[in-house]
Amino acid sequence: MQKLPIGISTFKEIRKKYGYYVDKTLLLKKLVDNGKYYFMARPRRFGKSLFIDTLKQAFLAEKKYFKGLFLEQNWDWAQKYPVIHISFGAGVIQSARHLNEVINYNMDKHYAVYKITNRYKSPDIKFHELIKILHEKYQQQVVILIDEYDKPILDNITETGIALEIREGLKNLYSVIKDCDEFLKFVFFTGVSKFSKVSLFSGLNNLTDITLDHRYATLCGYTHPELIHTFKDRLDGVDQDKIKLWYDGYSFLGETVYNPYDILLYLDSGVYKNYWFETATPSFLIKLIRERKYFVPRIEDIKATETLLSSFDVDVIELETLLFQTGYLTITGRRQVGAREIYELGYPNLEVKMSLTDYILHYLLKETSNKEDNKIAIYEALVEADFDKLQTVFHSLFASIPYNWYVNNDLDKYEGYYASIFYCYFAALGIDVKPEDPTNHGRIDLTIKLDRHIYLIEFKVIELDQNKNKALAQIKTKKYFEKYQALLHSDDYKIFLVGVDFSRNEKNIVGFEWERLKNSFSALLNKNGF
């Protein structure tokens, strides 16, 4: 069995030392044939750097590393181009001055490799001169590959002043490309976020964004057929439905793809874990959720235009945009609304849903010593339809939140806080949870499906409720249960209606009622908590 290229983003090293490589060179050829200036955004750990390096080796005419790949017989190996490869992936740039040092280091490295004398100190002039001299020296157009183009900004996104200075420094660097068109063969930018052309790519109006181009949707990541073909010898006994549930699901308007990092680590260990999620902490997302009092269950049901998905900038940061661009959400559907196309966003897979909601839960509760015990108890209560246990666990966990947490935060002052805690607990368990479940009479706050149990849950904050109806009464008045009532006639399904009333003043549950739905509405079995 061959070695897995875990953490390896160098094409030559993979081809020399590792047996597994998912061939993306057909798409590479299509890119080069059809255009000159490209930009693509993908989440972290998605194979962007490997693709950049594959481009580099192709333009350097390193044919020996492409043996058996599509490009071997479909590339002009007689043509070798000078390549400028800049990556901002290493380290954390902390200031505009530091950025200039890193750019100068990259420039000096290329001057040394190509044995060119440098006469300038300014990064932008160095860059312009390097392009021009390479073209003159080799009598060939130059290839520019820039990896992690946005990382210096993202590393400072919470420090607006520094981020803006760094953005201007990068803009100054990238603007050089505009005036070097005659010297250039091919230009490719990759990063996590998509900044506007005006803010970062001034003058590069011909930069083609392929982030949501269906033709290149699988350029990074593994499709299911690619997984089966490339890693066939490692998939014996692997439940393909389960691996898809955990790690597939990223959509860029084409065939869905797996995150490569997850797949390689899973195939190595055979254990389902949140490998990708653990590589970064979404602390900035949590900051936005807190500041904007975001209703966490809504994360599963976001509607957005393409403008919103790409509206990222230092001083204009939408939470939905950040969730999508960083890979916590993906496109799950699309539809036409008038002249505009609307995208539906949701979690790509089980790993992301469980991990992100668990992380948010940590923030919402603050006190986490009993969190895992609570999750186990909640799961058991749902399996057994034990409402006394479910009520007791949630009442206890709200009671355990320290008073100073409420003093230092005003989250409990909005209705979604309490429902968000319920939702995060259920979602972090990996069970089927659907918030804001639509019916023809309105929306169910939370629908849970576990085995053959269906729970329809409604939440109320009594101080905010205008009509003073209790939560359970609203389910019955609105007849939310009718959406699922047909299931009672087959497969031994049990449907439960659950109403949970919170008090902002008491900072806890003050009403917990439930009823089991029988074959007709008149045959409801009732048990009330308080």
JSON list of N, CA, C and O in Angstrom, two decimals, residues 14 92 226 431 449:
[
{"chain": "A", "resi": 14, "resn": "ILE", "atom": "N", "xyz": [5.02, 14.77, -4.42]},
{"chain": "A", "resi": 14, "resn": "ILE", "atom": "CA", "xyz": [3.95, 13.77, -4.48]},
{"chain": "A", "resi": 14, "resn": "ILE", "atom": "C", "xyz": [4.21, 12.77, -5.60]},
{"chain": "A", "resi": 14, "resn": "ILE", "atom": "O", "xyz": [4.08, 11.56, -5.43]},
{"chain": "A", "resi": 92, "resn": "VAL", "atom": "N", "xyz": [2.73, 34.76, 9.92]},
{"chain": "A", "resi": 92, "resn": "VAL", "atom": "CA", "xyz": [1.68, 35.77, 10.07]},
{"chain": "A", "resi": 92, "resn": "VAL", "atom": "C", "xyz": [2.29, 37.15, 9.87]},
{"chain": "A", "resi": 92, "resn": "VAL", "atom": "O", "xyz": [3.21, 37.54, 10.60]},
{"chain": "A", "resi": 226, "resn": "GLU", "atom": "N", "xyz": [-13.57, 10.23, -8.30]},
{"chain": "A", "resi": 226, "resn": "GLU", "atom": "CA", "xyz": [-12.12, 10.37, -8.14]},
{"chain": "A", "resi": 226, "resn": "GLU", "atom": "C", "xyz": [-11.64, 9.65, -6.88]},
{"chain": "A", "resi": 226, "resn": "GLU", "atom": "O", "xyz": [-10.58, 9.01, -6.87]},
{"chain": "A", "resi": 431, "resn": "ILE", "atom": "N", "xyz": [-27.52, 14.52, 14.89]},
{"chain": "A", "resi": 431, "resn": "ILE", "atom": "CA", "xyz": [-28.83, 13.99, 14.51]},
{"chain": "A", "resi": 431, "resn": "ILE", "atom": "C", "xyz": [-29.50, 14.93, 13.50]},
{"chain": "A", "resi": 431, "resn": "ILE", "atom": "O", "xyz": [-29.05, 16.04, 13.28]},
{"chain": "A", "resi": 449, "resn": "LYS", "atom": "N", "xyz": [-35.57, 14.60, 13.81]},
{"chain": "A", "resi": 449, "resn": "LYS", "atom": "CA", "xyz": [-35.88, 13.23, 13.40]},
{"chain": "A", "resi": 449, "resn": "LYS", "atom": "C", "xyz": [-34.80, 12.31, 13.93]},
{"chain": "A", "resi": 449, "resn": "LYS", "atom": "O", "xyz": [-33.62, 12.49, 13.62]}
]
